[in-house]
Amino acid sequence: MSDTSIQPAAFQRIMLKISGEALMGPEGYGLHPPTVERIAREVQAVHALGVEICMVIGGGNVFRGLAGSAQGMERTTADYMGMLATVMNALAMQSALEGLGVFTRVISAIRMDEVAEPYIRRRAVRHLEKKRVCIFAAGTGNPYFTTDTAAALRANEMACEAILMGKNGTDGVYDKDPRAHADAVRFDEVTFDEVLSKNLKVMDASAIALARDNNMPLIVFSLDEPGGFRGILEGKGTCTRIHA
């Protein structure tokens, strides 16, 4: 018999960062609705704890600006296309969450008033106080910045207590890719400076530096494990904690 009792959460306001590829499921491109719903249920379970949730979702399942630039596309244009991809993913997640009864707001760094709210910090904070999930889309609204940096920026602006990175295929930070190396070693804890000096693939360097300089803890866990997101907040499960 599963334990459905409400346990106290470690944090009261968090940022959940996931990649766009997390929404692909078994598909090689785009959105896989059952996977989107599964992740939405993970968010719903944490929302039920009373935790205030911010989200940033990448756009790599639709378009990745850096990849487009590498193929000859002008970088600024490619990055704006990537931002639009994140809006599509945010709307899909909003639809799934509201289908589960979780009130959600998509807040875009690029104005598109017909589909999303513009980013106004005080309004976003008020949404969180009203227990609405806030999905921040379109990155920072500027080219040359990744959604990792957007997640670190918004987490600090929203006074989140931690950034949680939900990964696919890995349950933390390793010294090398565990999918390619059987002898890869997972870290229980690591410092931001070690992440940068050892070039551990967690977030881009700008995002790591922003989190470090503002003493924003980062927790990396597996998004594949059912109930794993809620478990991390209840002090269960496997993860890597990154701190100053």
CSV table of C-alpha atoms in Angstrom, one decimal:
chain,number,residue,atom,x,y,z
A,1,MET,CA,0.0,0.0,0.0
A,2,SER,CA,1.5,3.3,-1.1
A,3,ASP,CA,2.2,6.1,1.4
A,4,THR,CA,0.0,9.1,0.4
A,5,SER,CA,0.4,11.1,3.6
A,6,ILE,CA,1.6,14.7,3.3
A,7,GLN,CA,5.2,15.1,4.4
A,8,PRO,CA,6.8,18.4,5.0
A,9,ALA,CA,8.8,19.7,2.0
A,10,ALA,CA,12.4,20.8,2.3
A,11,PHE,CA,11.6,24.0,0.4
A,12,GLN,CA,8.6,26.3,0.1
A,13,ARG,CA,9.4,27.9,-3.3
A,14,ILE,CA,11.5,26.2,-6.0
A,15,MET,CA,12.5,26.5,-9.6
A,16,LEU,CA,12.2,23.3,-11.6
A,17,LYS,CA,14.3,23.3,-14.8
A,18,ILE,CA,13.8,20.6,-17.4
A,19,SER,CA,15.0,20.2,-20.9
A,20,GLY,CA,12.8,20.3,-23.9
A,21,GLU,CA,14.0,16.8,-24.8
A,22,ALA,CA,12.3,15.6,-21.6
A,23,LEU,CA,9.0,16.1,-23.3
A,24,MET,CA,9.8,14.0,-26.3
A,25,GLY,CA,9.4,10.7,-24.6
A,26,PRO,CA,10.1,7.8,-27.0
A,27,GLU,CA,9.7,10.2,-30.0
A,28,GLY,CA,12.8,11.7,-31.7
A,29,TYR,CA,11.2,15.2,-32.0
A,30,GLY,CA,8.5,17.4,-30.7
A,31,LEU,CA,6.0,16.6,-27.9
A,32,HIS,CA,4.8,13.2,-26.6
A,33,PRO,CA,1.5,14.0,-24.8
A,34,PRO,CA,1.7,11.0,-22.4
A,35,THR,CA,5.2,12.1,-21.3
A,36,VAL,CA,4.0,15.7,-20.9
A,37,GLU,CA,1.2,14.4,-18.7
A,38,ARG,CA,3.5,12.2,-16.7
A,39,ILE,CA,5.8,15.1,-15.9
A,40,ALA,CA,2.7,17.3,-15.1
A,41,ARG,CA,1.6,14.7,-12.5
A,42,GLU,CA,5.1,14.9,-10.9
A,43,VAL,CA,4.6,18.6,-10.6
A,44,GLN,CA,1.0,18.2,-9.3
A,45,ALA,CA,2.3,15.9,-6.5
A,46,VAL,CA,4.8,18.5,-5.3
A,47,HIS,CA,2.1,21.3,-5.7
A,48,ALA,CA,0.0,19.2,-3.3
A,49,LEU,CA,2.6,19.6,-0.7
A,50,GLY,CA,2.0,23.4,-0.7
A,51,VAL,CA,5.2,24.2,-2.5
A,52,GLU,CA,5.3,27.2,-4.7
A,53,ILE,CA,6.6,26.1,-8.1
A,54,CYS,CA,8.4,28.0,-10.9
A,55,MET,CA,9.3,26.2,-14.1
A,56,VAL,CA,11.6,26.8,-17.0
A,57,ILE,CA,11.5,24.3,-19.9
A,58,GLY,CA,14.1,24.2,-22.7
A,59,GLY,CA,13.2,24.1,-26.4
A,60,GLY,CA,15.6,21.5,-27.8
A,61,ASN,CA,12.8,19.1,-28.7
A,62,VAL,CA,11.6,21.6,-31.3
A,63,PHE,CA,14.5,23.9,-32.1
A,64,ARG,CA,17.9,24.6,-30.6
A,65,GLY,CA,19.4,28.0,-31.4
A,66,LEU,CA,23.0,27.0,-31.1
A,67,ALA,CA,22.5,24.0,-33.4
A,68,GLY,CA,20.8,26.3,-36.0
A,69,SER,CA,23.7,28.7,-35.7
A,70,ALA,CA,26.2,25.9,-36.2
A,71,GLN,CA,24.5,25.1,-39.5
A,72,GLY,CA,24.9,28.6,-40.9
A,73,MET,CA,21.9,30.4,-39.5
A,74,GLU,CA,22.4,33.9,-38.1
A,75,ARG,CA,22.9,33.4,-34.4
A,76,THR,CA,20.4,36.0,-33.1
A,77,THR,CA,17.7,34.7,-35.4
A,78,ALA,CA,18.4,31.1,-34.4
A,79,ASP,CA,18.2,32.0,-30.7
A,80,TYR,CA,14.9,33.8,-31.1
A,81,MET,CA,13.5,30.7,-32.8
A,82,GLY,CA,14.7,28.7,-29.9
A,83,MET,CA,12.9,31.0,-27.5
A,84,LEU,CA,9.6,30.5,-29.5
A,85,ALA,CA,10.1,26.7,-29.1
A,86,THR,CA,10.2,27.2,-25.3
A,87,VAL,CA,6.8,29.0,-25.4
A,88,MET,CA,5.3,26.0,-27.3
A,89,ASN,CA,6.6,23.7,-24.6
A,90,ALA,CA,5.3,25.9,-21.8
A,91,LEU,CA,1.8,26.1,-23.3
A,92,ALA,CA,1.8,22.3,-23.6
A,93,MET,CA,2.8,21.9,-19.9
A,94,GLN,CA,0.2,24.5,-18.9
A,95,SER,CA,-2.5,22.5,-20.7
A,96,ALA,CA,-1.5,19.3,-19.0
A,97,LEU,CA,-1.3,20.9,-15.5
A,98,GLU,CA,-4.6,22.6,-15.8
A,99,GLY,CA,-6.1,19.4,-17.0
A,100,LEU,CA,-5.0,18.0,-13.6
A,101,GLY,CA,-6.6,21.0,-11.8
A,102,VAL,CA,-3.4,22.9,-11.1
A,103,PHE,CA,-3.8,26.6,-12.0
A,104,THR,CA,-0.9,27.7,-14.1
A,105,ARG,CA,0.5,30.9,-15.8
A,106,VAL,CA,2.8,31.0,-18.8
A,107,ILE,CA,4.9,34.1,-18.5
A,108,SER,CA,7.0,35.1,-21.5
A,109,ALA,CA,10.1,37.3,-21.7
A,110,ILE,CA,8.9,38.2,-25.2
A,111,ARG,CA,5.6,39.9,-25.4
A,112,MET,CA,2.9,37.8,-27.1
A,113,ASP,CA,-0.2,38.8,-25.1
A,114,GLU,CA,-2.6,36.5,-26.9
A,115,VAL,CA,-0.9,33.4,-25.5
A,116,ALA,CA,1.1,34.4,-22.4
A,117,GLU,CA,1.5,37.1,-19.8
A,118,PRO,CA,4.5,39.5,-20.1
A,119,TYR,CA,7.1,39.1,-17.4
A,120,ILE,CA,6.5,41.5,-14.6
A,121,ARG,CA,8.3,40.3,-11.4
A,122,ARG,CA,5.7,41.5,-8.9
A,123,ARG,CA,2.8,40.0,-10.8
A,124,ALA,CA,4.7,36.7,-11.0
A,125,VAL,CA,5.4,36.7,-7.3
A,126,ARG,CA,1.7,37.3,-6.6
A,127,HIS,CA,0.8,34.3,-8.8
A,128,LEU,CA,3.2,32.1,-6.7
A,129,GLU,CA,1.7,33.4,-3.5
A,130,LYS,CA,-1.7,32.3,-4.9
A,131,LYS,CA,-0.2,28.8,-5.4
A,132,ARG,CA,-0.3,29.1,-9.2
A,133,VAL,CA,2.5,27.3,-11.1
A,134,CYS,CA,4.5,29.9,-13.1
A,135,ILE,CA,6.2,28.7,-16.3
A,136,PHE,CA,8.7,31.2,-17.5
A,137,ALA,CA,9.1,31.0,-21.3
A,138,ALA,CA,11.2,32.6,-24.0
A,139,GLY,CA,14.4,32.4,-21.9
A,140,THR,CA,15.7,35.8,-20.8
A,141,GLY,CA,14.3,37.4,-23.9
A,142,ASN,CA,17.8,37.9,-25.2
A,143,PRO,CA,19.9,36.0,-27.7
A,144,TYR,CA,23.2,34.3,-26.6
A,145,PHE,CA,21.6,33.2,-23.2
A,146,THR,CA,20.4,29.7,-22.6
A,147,THR,CA,17.4,28.5,-20.7
A,148,ASP,CA,19.8,27.4,-18.0
A,149,THR,CA,20.7,31.0,-17.4
A,150,ALA,CA,17.0,32.0,-17.6
A,151,ALA,CA,16.3,29.4,-14.8
A,152,ALA,CA,19.0,30.8,-12.6
A,153,LEU,CA,17.9,34.4,-13.3
A,154,ARG,CA,14.2,33.8,-12.6
A,155,ALA,CA,15.0,31.6,-9.5
A,156,ASN,CA,16.8,34.5,-8.0
A,157,GLU,CA,14.2,37.1,-9.0
A,158,MET,CA,11.5,35.0,-7.5
A,159,ALA,CA,13.4,34.4,-4.3
A,160,CYS,CA,13.3,30.6,-4.8
A,161,GLU,CA,15.1,28.5,-2.2
A,162,ALA,CA,16.7,26.1,-4.7
A,163,ILE,CA,16.8,25.1,-8.4
A,164,LEU,CA,15.9,21.5,-9.1
A,165,MET,CA,17.2,20.1,-12.4
A,166,GLY,CA,15.1,17.1,-13.6
A,167,LYS,CA,17.3,15.0,-15.8
A,168,ASN,CA,16.6,12.1,-18.1
A,169,GLY,CA,18.7,9.0,-17.9
A,170,THR,CA,20.8,10.1,-15.0
A,171,ASP,CA,20.2,10.6,-11.3
A,172,GLY,CA,22.7,13.2,-10.5
A,173,VAL,CA,26.1,14.7,-11.4
A,174,TYR,CA,28.8,12.2,-12.5
A,175,ASP,CA,32.5,12.7,-13.1
A,176,LYS,CA,31.8,11.5,-16.7
A,177,ASP,CA,28.9,10.4,-18.8
A,178,PRO,CA,27.4,7.4,-17.0
A,179,ARG,CA,25.6,6.3,-20.2
A,180,ALA,CA,29.0,5.9,-22.0
A,181,HIS,CA,31.2,4.9,-19.1
A,182,ALA,CA,30.3,2.1,-16.7
A,183,ASP,CA,32.9,3.3,-14.2
A,184,ALA,CA,31.4,6.8,-13.9
A,185,VAL,CA,31.2,8.0,-10.3
A,186,ARG,CA,28.2,10.0,-9.0
A,187,PHE,CA,28.8,12.9,-6.6
A,188,ASP,CA,26.5,13.2,-3.5
A,189,GLU,CA,27.6,16.8,-3.1
A,190,VAL,CA,29.9,19.1,-5.2
A,191,THR,CA,30.7,22.8,-5.1
A,192,PHE,CA,29.9,25.3,-7.8
A,193,ASP,CA,33.7,25.9,-8.2
A,194,GLU,CA,34.3,22.2,-8.7
A,195,VAL,CA,31.6,22.1,-11.4
A,196,LEU,CA,33.3,24.9,-13.3
A,197,SER,CA,36.9,23.7,-12.8
A,198,LYS,CA,36.1,20.1,-13.7
A,199,ASN,CA,33.8,21.1,-16.5
A,200,LEU,CA,31.0,18.9,-15.2
A,201,LYS,CA,28.1,19.0,-17.6
A,202,VAL,CA,25.3,20.4,-15.3
A,203,MET,CA,24.4,23.9,-16.5
A,204,ASP,CA,26.2,26.3,-18.7
A,205,ALA,CA,29.0,28.3,-17.0
A,206,SER,CA,26.9,31.6,-16.8
A,207,ALA,CA,24.1,29.8,-15.0
A,208,ILE,CA,26.4,28.1,-12.6
A,209,ALA,CA,28.2,31.4,-11.8
A,210,LEU,CA,24.9,33.2,-11.3
A,211,ALA,CA,23.7,30.5,-8.9
A,212,ARG,CA,27.0,30.5,-7.0
A,213,ASP,CA,27.2,34.3,-6.7
A,214,ASN,CA,23.7,34.3,-5.1
A,215,ASN,CA,24.2,31.2,-3.0
A,216,MET,CA,21.3,29.4,-4.8
A,217,PRO,CA,21.6,25.6,-4.1
A,218,LEU,CA,21.2,23.4,-7.2
A,219,ILE,CA,19.8,19.8,-6.9
A,220,VAL,CA,20.1,17.4,-9.8
A,221,PHE,CA,17.9,14.4,-9.8
A,222,SER,CA,16.2,11.9,-12.2
A,223,LEU,CA,12.9,12.9,-13.8
A,224,ASP,CA,12.4,9.2,-14.9
A,225,GLU,CA,11.6,7.8,-11.5
A,226,PRO,CA,7.8,8.0,-10.7
A,227,GLY,CA,7.4,10.2,-7.6
A,228,GLY,CA,11.0,11.2,-7.7
A,229,PHE,CA,10.4,14.9,-7.8
A,230,ARG,CA,8.3,14.8,-4.7
A,231,GLY,CA,10.6,12.3,-3.0
A,232,ILE,CA,13.6,14.7,-3.4
A,233,LEU,CA,11.6,17.4,-1.6
A,234,GLU,CA,10.8,15.0,1.2
A,235,GLY,CA,14.4,14.0,1.7
A,236,LYS,CA,14.2,10.7,-0.2
A,237,GLY,CA,15.7,9.4,-3.4
A,238,THR,CA,19.1,9.9,-5.1
A,239,CYS,CA,20.4,13.3,-6.2
A,240,THR,CA,23.5,15.5,-6.3
A,241,ARG,CA,23.4,18.7,-4.3
A,242,ILE,CA,25.6,21.6,-5.7
A,243,HIS,CA,26.4,24.4,-3.3
A,244,ALA,CA,28.9,27.2,-2.7
